[in-house]
Amino acid sequence: MKQLKKYMIASFLFMLSFGLFSPNVHAEDDLRTLLNGQQLVAEENLPTTSLVIEATNGQILWEDNTNQTIDPGYLTHLMTLYLTYDALHKEEITWQSTITANETHQALSQLQYLPNNTIFAGATYTLEDLIKLVSFPTSTAASYLLAELITPNLDDFVTKMNETAQQLGLKQTTFYSPSGLTPTSLQENPALIDLTPQQANQSTAKDLALLTFHFVNKFPEVFDITKQTEVVVQGSLITQESFTNRNPFLFGQPNAIKGANGLLMDYSNLQHTSGLFTVTQGDMTVISLLMGANDTFTMENQLSPMTIAGEALLNHVFEQYEYRVLAEKGEQTLNRTTFYLENDFGTVLPKTADATLELKEGRLYLTNNLPLISDSLPEIAVPYSKNSSKIEEKVKNNSFLNSIIQFFEITQLTILALGTMMIGFLFFLMSFFIPKSSPQKNNQIANELDENDLDLETFEAVPLVSEHQAPTDEEMLEEAIEPSDESEPVIEMSETLEEEAQPTRAERHQTNEITTSRWPFHQITFYGGLVLVAIGVISLIVQSFI
């Protein structure tokens, strides 16, 4: 009985530990479960692969059957478009660049079983025309024209596709053509044998989502075209063609989703349709990938399995997740450590989850993030600096001062050097308003006082008549009659009072020394100012070499 109790307790603890410390998985990530009860689409018609990531850091918000290697089909155009915008960014081509179609391009465009548009030999197409043709009707011929516009040699373009795939971390992706062609696509056309790839392109759902992540973050201007519901293309030798965007979630569509802005659809095989959808709501952008839907089946209301599954999945993600600012720019305190952030730190989190932050090696990390789409992506973190003073914070919050600092590349060392120079210059100016002490003049005054000491003593001994009233005749007669011994004490008292009122010779010398000995403020401010200016100049010179 005791052994049974021990066994039950051990089992309970094991189950509890598994529930508490199991990895973060999406138990609900199953389209069949998500659509349960709606009875809109048979399970066999639903997409076989579904994946949703957020475009801020690449966290996985939903995944179902994403690990198998697949043929990306005409979603390959995503890499062709990426290299196009990359060439634009590097100024290898411009929006005014054009290319003229040849007989091969015309023959390729006439294959009705491939997604195409009408191409005529000799017609000239602009870069913008080709981007629209590759994006909307996913034209096979236009994708080859676009590849040759960027790199005249087709093999070199395919090489560039694979090199870029490795640089972006697409570890399970290999390209053999700039479009969705396979070795059997052109068997009935010997004239197109040079365009036949060795084999079909290979990738995974995660690699395609990772490519989309890099695409929309590096070249968000792609949305300017992909969010359009209809485009018109005008070649130089043909009548204009118009195409409707088949993205069912764009504005104006019956199943429009707020913020839908792209990205690419593949309807080359209705039994295996695929779609890459991007939606931005507020600060949150998500990338949704659906593959393997059987769109030969449609409801009476013309809703396809791709539309039904995609709408339910996107709505579910925005209901469960949100973009949240984890720490605002400015002064912050975490675990009794005060630090400063240049910008707001935010990411996407479940609405019911709290963020756990950690300071480590000069960066602020989110430690309880969702799994990332690839280990090639950086951890979710931002750098921070030590706490700044209130003056520095006011400067950083002033957009005008920040623009000046960024334009002239002003750093804290620059500000310190300029401040030192300014203080030195002020000291230098102050030195001209402080009177100089002249030892020679002071000595001359002292000598003159010494020479006049005797005359001064003699002058002091004589009573000043102006200090007494003029004696009358009666007073003079009384003084003559009075004995001399009575007048002596009066004279002695007067001399005593005068001696107490006048300082002695030694006291005058001491006072003169105090008056003439002046602290050299002029020299200190003059030379000190020059030294501070020199230090500031040297600091600026040193900074220029750093």
XYZ file of C-alpha atoms in Angstrom:
546
model
C 0.000 0.000 0.000
C 2.856 2.379 0.841
C 4.565 1.567 -2.458
C 1.314 2.367 -4.322
C 1.075 5.732 -2.590
C 4.685 6.510 -3.460
C 4.028 5.566 -7.064
C 0.940 7.780 -7.250
C 2.777 10.731 -5.688
C 5.715 10.319 -8.072
C 3.377 10.141 -11.056
C 1.542 13.253 -9.944
C 4.782 15.193 -9.487
C 6.023 14.065 -12.917
C 2.829 15.203 -14.623
C 2.918 18.505 -12.744
C 6.548 19.164 -13.717
C 5.794 18.358 -17.342
C 2.900 20.788 -17.348
C 4.957 23.535 -15.722
C 8.206 23.162 -17.607
C 7.168 21.854 -21.000
C 8.395 23.912 -23.989
C 6.214 26.627 -25.480
C 4.097 24.877 -28.126
C 0.900 25.807 -29.888
C -1.437 23.014 -28.957
C -4.282 24.662 -30.864
C -2.300 25.051 -34.093
C -4.515 22.915 -36.287
C -6.745 24.437 -38.940
C -9.217 21.604 -38.514
C -9.555 22.443 -34.827
C -9.722 26.163 -35.549
C -12.580 25.662 -38.033
C -14.314 22.979 -35.983
C -18.052 23.396 -35.892
C -18.232 25.683 -38.912
C -18.588 22.821 -41.386
C -17.589 25.123 -44.231
C -14.744 23.163 -45.814
C -13.981 19.486 -45.915
C -10.708 18.619 -44.212
C -9.134 17.292 -47.407
C -9.590 20.684 -49.083
C -7.957 22.743 -46.340
C -4.345 23.927 -46.710
C -1.914 21.222 -45.683
C 0.595 23.738 -44.298
C -0.059 26.908 -42.320
C 2.364 29.275 -40.623
C 2.074 32.758 -39.096
C 4.943 34.896 -37.797
C 5.135 38.483 -36.613
C 7.294 40.822 -38.689
C 8.952 42.684 -35.812
C 11.236 39.949 -34.483
C 10.169 36.803 -36.369
C 8.325 35.030 -33.534
C 6.111 32.123 -34.528
C 2.473 32.765 -33.674
C 1.080 29.682 -35.404
C 2.504 26.655 -37.186
C 1.029 23.467 -38.559
C 2.979 20.930 -40.625
C 5.856 23.235 -41.513
C 8.891 20.941 -41.432
C 8.617 19.093 -44.743
C 10.570 20.035 -47.872
C 8.281 21.343 -50.596
C 8.282 22.811 -54.086
C 7.503 26.506 -53.523
C 6.008 26.759 -57.013
C 5.387 30.334 -58.091
C 6.087 31.636 -54.610
C 9.631 31.474 -56.002
C 8.822 34.912 -57.412
C 9.342 36.197 -53.884
C 13.124 35.748 -54.264
C 13.061 37.207 -57.782
C 11.302 40.295 -56.431
C 13.668 40.488 -53.446
C 16.694 40.593 -55.756
C 14.938 43.228 -57.873
C 14.456 45.588 -54.929
C 17.965 44.812 -53.724
C 19.363 45.851 -57.131
C 17.297 49.048 -56.914
C 18.674 49.732 -53.454
C 22.238 49.253 -54.730
C 21.465 51.477 -57.739
C 22.340 48.701 -60.181
C 19.010 49.432 -61.884
C 16.454 52.248 -61.669
C 12.716 52.617 -62.080
C 13.444 53.906 -65.578
C 15.315 50.732 -66.571
C 13.749 48.813 -69.477
C 14.240 45.535 -71.328
C 13.074 44.379 -74.763
C 11.407 40.973 -75.120
C 12.663 38.454 -77.707
C 11.197 35.429 -79.478
C 11.938 33.131 -76.538
C 10.003 35.335 -74.133
C 7.095 35.488 -76.557
C 7.043 31.697 -76.979
C 7.124 31.223 -73.204
C 4.222 33.635 -72.677
C 2.057 31.670 -75.120
C 1.998 28.537 -72.920
C -1.568 28.637 -71.634
C -1.053 26.039 -68.917
C 1.413 28.347 -67.176
C 0.514 31.595 -65.365
C 1.373 34.250 -67.931
C 0.502 37.435 -69.724
C 0.827 38.373 -73.377
C 4.422 39.182 -74.353
C 5.413 40.276 -77.878
C 8.920 40.080 -79.274
C 10.308 43.573 -79.691
C 8.107 45.075 -76.982
C 9.872 47.140 -74.333
C 8.842 46.829 -70.682
C 9.712 49.071 -67.756
C 10.867 47.781 -64.421
C 7.561 48.719 -62.759
C 5.583 46.861 -65.444
C 7.585 43.681 -64.831
C 7.176 43.902 -61.038
C 3.406 44.161 -61.460
C 3.329 41.232 -63.920
C 5.401 39.032 -61.608
C 3.267 39.973 -58.589
C -0.319 39.790 -59.894
C -0.730 37.222 -62.682
C 2.589 35.687 -61.493
C 3.683 35.731 -65.157
C 6.337 33.162 -65.986
C 7.641 35.089 -68.991
C 7.804 38.336 -66.994
C 9.884 36.651 -64.287
C 12.521 35.675 -66.880
C 12.516 39.195 -68.317
C 12.985 40.624 -64.825
C 15.846 38.215 -64.083
C 17.619 39.158 -67.319
C 17.157 42.861 -66.590
C 19.069 42.422 -63.339
C 21.638 39.889 -64.608
C 21.794 39.243 -68.382
C 23.040 35.700 -67.857
C 20.257 33.490 -66.440
C 22.672 31.089 -64.735
C 24.302 34.001 -62.912
C 20.897 35.114 -61.652
C 20.108 31.641 -60.280
C 23.516 31.621 -58.589
C 22.675 34.961 -57.004
C 19.357 33.540 -55.782
C 21.117 30.721 -53.937
C 23.848 32.949 -52.537
C 21.231 35.337 -51.171
C 19.275 32.417 -49.708
C 22.330 31.344 -47.718
C 23.029 34.895 -46.558
C 19.481 35.219 -45.258
C 19.613 31.899 -43.420
C 17.387 29.836 -45.768
C 19.194 26.601 -44.941
C 16.820 24.209 -46.713
C 16.245 26.182 -49.891
C 17.747 25.620 -53.358
C 16.680 27.451 -56.503
C 17.033 26.239 -60.100
C 14.967 28.897 -61.906
C 13.599 32.415 -61.259
C 10.029 31.121 -61.617
C 7.983 28.050 -60.734
C 9.036 25.914 -63.691
C 9.874 22.225 -63.271
C 11.842 19.894 -65.613
C 8.563 18.652 -67.121
C 7.014 22.104 -67.616
C 8.604 22.669 -71.050
C 8.929 19.127 -72.441
C 6.494 19.835 -75.257
C 8.465 22.907 -76.388
C 11.962 22.033 -77.643
C 12.565 25.687 -78.521
C 12.506 26.485 -74.793
C 14.928 23.772 -73.780
C 17.444 26.389 -72.594
C 14.970 27.614 -69.971
C 14.257 24.147 -68.578
C 15.598 23.851 -65.004
C 17.508 20.771 -63.873
C 14.892 20.134 -61.201
C 12.161 21.883 -59.269
C 13.015 24.488 -56.677
C 13.096 23.248 -53.088
C 12.294 25.031 -49.851
C 10.291 24.808 -46.634
C 7.442 26.854 -45.216
C 9.754 28.311 -42.562
C 12.359 29.335 -45.148
C 9.704 31.082 -47.242
C 8.377 32.891 -44.160
C 11.923 33.899 -43.219
C 12.498 35.276 -46.733
C 9.274 37.269 -46.451
C 10.368 38.561 -43.031
C 13.604 39.956 -44.479
C 11.786 41.281 -47.565
C 9.135 43.372 -45.794
C 11.594 44.725 -43.232
C 14.277 45.716 -45.723
C 12.020 46.853 -48.578
C 8.617 47.868 -47.140
C 7.998 49.913 -50.307
C 6.957 46.650 -51.981
C 3.543 47.202 -50.352
C 3.011 50.222 -52.606
C 2.404 47.750 -55.447
C 1.107 44.639 -53.692
C -1.712 46.493 -51.891
C -3.217 47.649 -55.201
C -6.388 45.784 -56.171
C -5.941 46.358 -59.907
C -3.046 47.381 -62.153
C -2.633 48.321 -65.796
C 0.467 47.371 -67.814
C 1.302 49.043 -71.113
C 4.042 47.542 -73.287
C 5.534 49.547 -76.149
C 4.073 47.363 -78.927
C 0.853 45.994 -77.430
C -2.442 47.217 -76.174
C -2.659 47.693 -72.439
C -3.447 44.781 -70.131
C -5.214 45.053 -66.795
C -4.965 42.565 -63.959
C -6.909 42.122 -60.745
C -5.147 41.274 -57.525
C -6.434 37.888 -56.368
C -5.630 38.558 -52.726
C -9.088 38.092 -51.101
C -8.262 40.195 -48.030
C -7.413 43.546 -49.615
C -9.551 46.627 -49.093
C -12.692 46.532 -51.196
C -12.879 42.734 -51.341
C -15.873 40.879 -49.811
C -13.586 39.262 -47.246
C -11.368 42.305 -46.648
C -9.289 42.328 -43.481
C -8.255 45.632 -41.973
C -4.623 46.414 -42.801
C -4.120 43.762 -45.512
C -1.373 44.945 -47.881
C 0.119 41.954 -49.735
C 1.859 39.866 -50.792
C 1.826 36.994 -53.324
C -0.533 34.278 -54.573
C 0.079 31.094 -56.558
C -2.959 29.842 -58.474
C -0.962 27.897 -61.089
C -2.437 24.656 -59.759
C -5.921 25.014 -58.312
C -5.588 21.686 -56.557
C -2.574 22.992 -54.699
C -2.906 26.765 -54.264
C -0.644 28.795 -52.007
C -0.665 32.296 -50.607
C 1.566 34.682 -48.678
C -0.524 37.295 -46.861
C 0.680 40.312 -44.902
C -1.528 42.372 -42.598
C -0.618 45.426 -40.528
C -2.817 46.615 -37.687
C -1.348 49.338 -35.521
C 2.256 48.471 -34.748
C 1.734 44.767 -35.390
C 2.473 43.223 -38.800
C 1.965 39.509 -39.378
C 3.029 37.220 -42.222
C 0.733 34.291 -42.967
C 1.684 31.427 -45.259
C -0.894 28.875 -46.447
C -0.019 26.070 -48.855
C -1.769 23.075 -50.389
C -5.388 24.290 -50.454
C -7.704 22.628 -52.975
C -9.398 25.609 -54.565
C -11.259 23.549 -57.151
C -13.864 23.397 -54.398
C -15.783 26.590 -53.752
C -18.851 27.295 -51.674
C -22.092 28.622 -53.106
C -20.973 32.087 -51.950
C -17.793 31.670 -54.021
C -15.568 31.343 -50.962
C -12.565 29.094 -51.548
C -10.848 26.946 -48.894
C -7.873 29.325 -49.070
C -10.085 32.312 -48.270
C -11.988 30.576 -45.472
C -8.880 29.192 -43.775
C -6.834 32.372 -44.257
C -9.498 34.662 -42.833
C -10.076 32.456 -39.787
C -6.343 32.173 -39.133
C -5.596 35.897 -39.415
C -8.545 36.857 -37.216
C -7.458 34.298 -34.632
C -3.925 35.685 -34.489
C -5.050 39.273 -33.952
C -7.448 38.111 -31.244
C -4.718 36.270 -29.331
C -1.667 38.524 -29.770
C -0.795 42.193 -29.529
C 2.144 44.501 -30.008
C 3.249 45.880 -26.659
C 5.835 48.460 -25.648
C 7.867 46.716 -22.949
C 10.021 49.705 -21.974
C 9.676 53.295 -23.127
C 12.619 55.365 -24.270
C 14.318 57.447 -21.628
C 15.213 56.600 -18.058
C 14.174 53.161 -16.810
C 14.829 51.132 -13.684
C 14.971 47.328 -13.496
C 16.154 45.323 -10.501
C 17.475 48.511 -8.850
C 19.541 49.309 -11.943
C 18.834 52.627 -13.656
C 19.564 52.828 -17.384
C 18.640 54.825 -20.467
C 16.981 53.626 -23.718
C 17.360 55.536 -26.980
C 14.035 54.211 -28.332
C 10.955 52.337 -27.180
C 11.464 48.587 -26.748
C 8.466 46.577 -27.909
C 7.446 43.318 -29.535
C 4.479 40.997 -30.042
C 3.257 38.950 -27.080
C 0.156 36.968 -26.166
C -2.421 39.302 -24.707
C -2.576 37.253 -21.503
C 1.200 36.996 -20.977
C 3.501 39.239 -18.950
C 6.921 40.144 -20.279
C 10.041 39.065 -18.379
C 13.012 41.393 -18.919
C 16.669 40.981 -18.038
C 19.705 43.276 -18.217
C 22.784 41.537 -19.537
C 25.999 42.723 -21.169
C 24.708 46.168 -22.024
C 21.422 44.967 -23.532
C 17.845 44.655 -22.315
C 16.496 41.172 -23.168
C 13.027 39.691 -23.364
C 13.533 36.244 -21.852
C 10.081 34.690 -22.303
C 9.639 35.323 -26.016
C 7.960 32.895 -28.418
C 10.085 30.630 -30.668
C 11.773 32.442 -33.548
C 11.331 31.394 -37.171
C 15.095 30.843 -37.485
C 18.112 30.637 -35.214
C 19.818 33.072 -37.590
C 17.645 35.871 -36.197
C 18.976 37.823 -33.200
C 17.524 37.541 -29.738
C 14.851 40.050 -28.827
C 16.893 42.750 -27.123
C 17.891 46.405 -27.363
C 21.071 48.152 -26.189
C 20.935 50.500 -23.253
C 23.291 53.069 -21.766
C 23.997 54.148 -18.236
C 21.669 56.652 -16.645
C 22.105 60.084 -18.200
C 21.841 63.435 -16.474
C 18.756 65.597 -16.721
C 20.531 67.946 -19.138
C 21.502 65.035 -21.419
C 17.958 63.732 -21.296
C 16.546 67.126 -22.286
C 18.995 67.278 -25.183
C 18.046 63.785 -26.335
C 14.346 64.620 -26.158
C 14.815 67.801 -28.227
C 14.333 66.875 -31.877
C 16.051 70.052 -33.143
C 19.212 69.521 -31.086
C 19.234 65.830 -31.983
C 19.097 66.643 -35.699
C 22.061 69.025 -35.309
C 24.019 66.467 -33.295
C 23.384 63.751 -35.868
C 24.201 66.056 -38.805
C 27.543 67.173 -37.375
C 28.235 63.846 -35.618
C 28.498 65.613 -32.252
C 29.358 63.263 -29.383
C 29.677 63.781 -25.647
C 33.431 64.299 -26.103
C 32.686 67.067 -28.612
C 30.322 68.806 -26.183
C 32.919 68.494 -23.363
C 35.674 69.914 -25.577
C 33.538 72.848 -26.730
C 32.475 73.564 -23.140
C 36.101 73.548 -21.991
C 37.048 75.967 -24.778
C 34.157 78.277 -23.866
C 35.112 78.393 -20.177
C 38.737 79.039 -21.098
C 37.739 81.867 -23.413
C 35.621 83.480 -20.680
C 38.554 83.285 -18.232
C 40.794 84.854 -20.852
C 38.385 87.786 -21.318
C 37.994 88.249 -17.551
C 41.757 88.733 -17.178
C 41.533 92.077 -19.023
C 39.090 93.486 -16.441
C 41.208 92.579 -13.392
C 43.783 95.348 -12.476
C 47.390 94.266 -12.502
C 49.460 94.487 -9.281
C 52.621 96.678 -9.777
C 55.407 95.891 -7.231
C 57.591 98.842 -8.392
C 54.827 101.385 -7.836
C 54.051 99.941 -4.406
C 57.759 100.181 -3.385
C 57.946 103.806 -4.568
C 54.923 104.708 -2.449
C 56.477 102.971 0.551
C 59.780 104.893 0.189
C 57.965 108.206 -0.061
C 56.102 107.411 3.147
C 59.404 106.594 4.911
C 60.958 109.904 3.841
C 57.962 111.865 5.092
C 57.697 110.107 8.469
C 59.757 112.764 10.290
C 57.864 115.701 8.879
C 54.629 113.990 9.669
C 55.633 113.478 13.328
C 56.639 117.090 13.637
C 53.374 118.131 12.054
C 51.406 115.974 14.441
C 53.096 117.527 17.494
C 51.881 121.023 16.633
C 48.277 121.664 17.599
C 46.095 122.719 14.784
C 44.557 126.125 15.313
C 41.644 125.222 13.193
C 40.706 122.611 15.680
C 40.322 125.220 18.544
C 38.522 128.535 18.855
C 40.722 131.699 18.893
C 41.568 132.605 22.553
C 40.225 135.805 23.973
C 42.327 138.513 25.752
C 41.057 137.395 29.118
C 42.017 133.744 28.402
C 45.536 134.801 27.332
C 45.911 136.862 30.551
C 44.806 133.870 32.674
C 47.314 131.586 30.956
C 50.076 134.074 31.715
C 49.070 134.316 35.370
C 48.632 130.500 35.820
C 51.755 128.647 36.918
C 53.518 126.504 34.310
C 53.232 123.312 36.345
C 49.454 123.335 35.874
C 49.672 123.626 32.116
C 51.982 120.604 31.711
C 49.358 117.977 32.429
C 47.143 119.496 29.785
C 49.861 119.304 27.215
C 50.675 115.698 28.164
C 47.019 114.647 27.904
C 46.751 116.232 24.465
C 49.853 114.433 23.295
C 48.520 111.159 24.653
C 45.270 111.531 22.756
C 47.096 112.410 19.556
C 49.439 109.403 19.940
C 46.469 107.101 20.360
C 44.767 108.522 17.246
C 47.792 108.271 14.897
C 49.340 104.889 13.995
C 53.005 104.317 14.584
C 55.587 104.009 11.795
C 55.722 100.217 12.131
C 51.963 99.988 11.908
C 51.983 102.087 8.734
C 54.613 99.815 7.167
C 52.539 96.751 8.013
C 49.375 98.289 6.537
C 51.270 99.297 3.414
C 52.547 95.713 2.942
C 49.023 94.324 3.231
C 47.674 96.854 0.786
C 50.395 96.350 -1.834
C 50.559 92.526 -1.676
C 47.723 91.525 -4.140
C 46.931 87.845 -5.124
C 47.791 87.424 -8.872
C 44.196 86.956 -10.149
C 45.095 88.527 -13.474
C 47.786 85.959 -14.228
C 45.631 83.039 -13.128
C 42.674 83.950 -15.342
C 44.889 84.896 -18.297
C 47.072 81.797 -18.425
C 44.361 79.459 -17.048
C 42.013 80.521 -19.847
C 44.677 79.840 -22.466
C 45.308 76.367 -20.994
C 41.591 75.465 -21.032
C 41.240 76.598 -24.655
C 44.267 74.503 -25.591
C 42.805 71.441 -23.835
C 39.527 71.858 -25.740
C 41.315 72.144 -29.095
C 43.427 69.075 -28.380
C 40.288 67.096 -27.430
C 38.633 67.994 -30.754
C 41.749 66.928 -32.659
C 41.916 63.630 -30.790
C 38.226 62.961 -31.507
C 38.769 63.459 -35.251
C 41.210 60.522 -35.246
C 38.991 58.176 -33.216
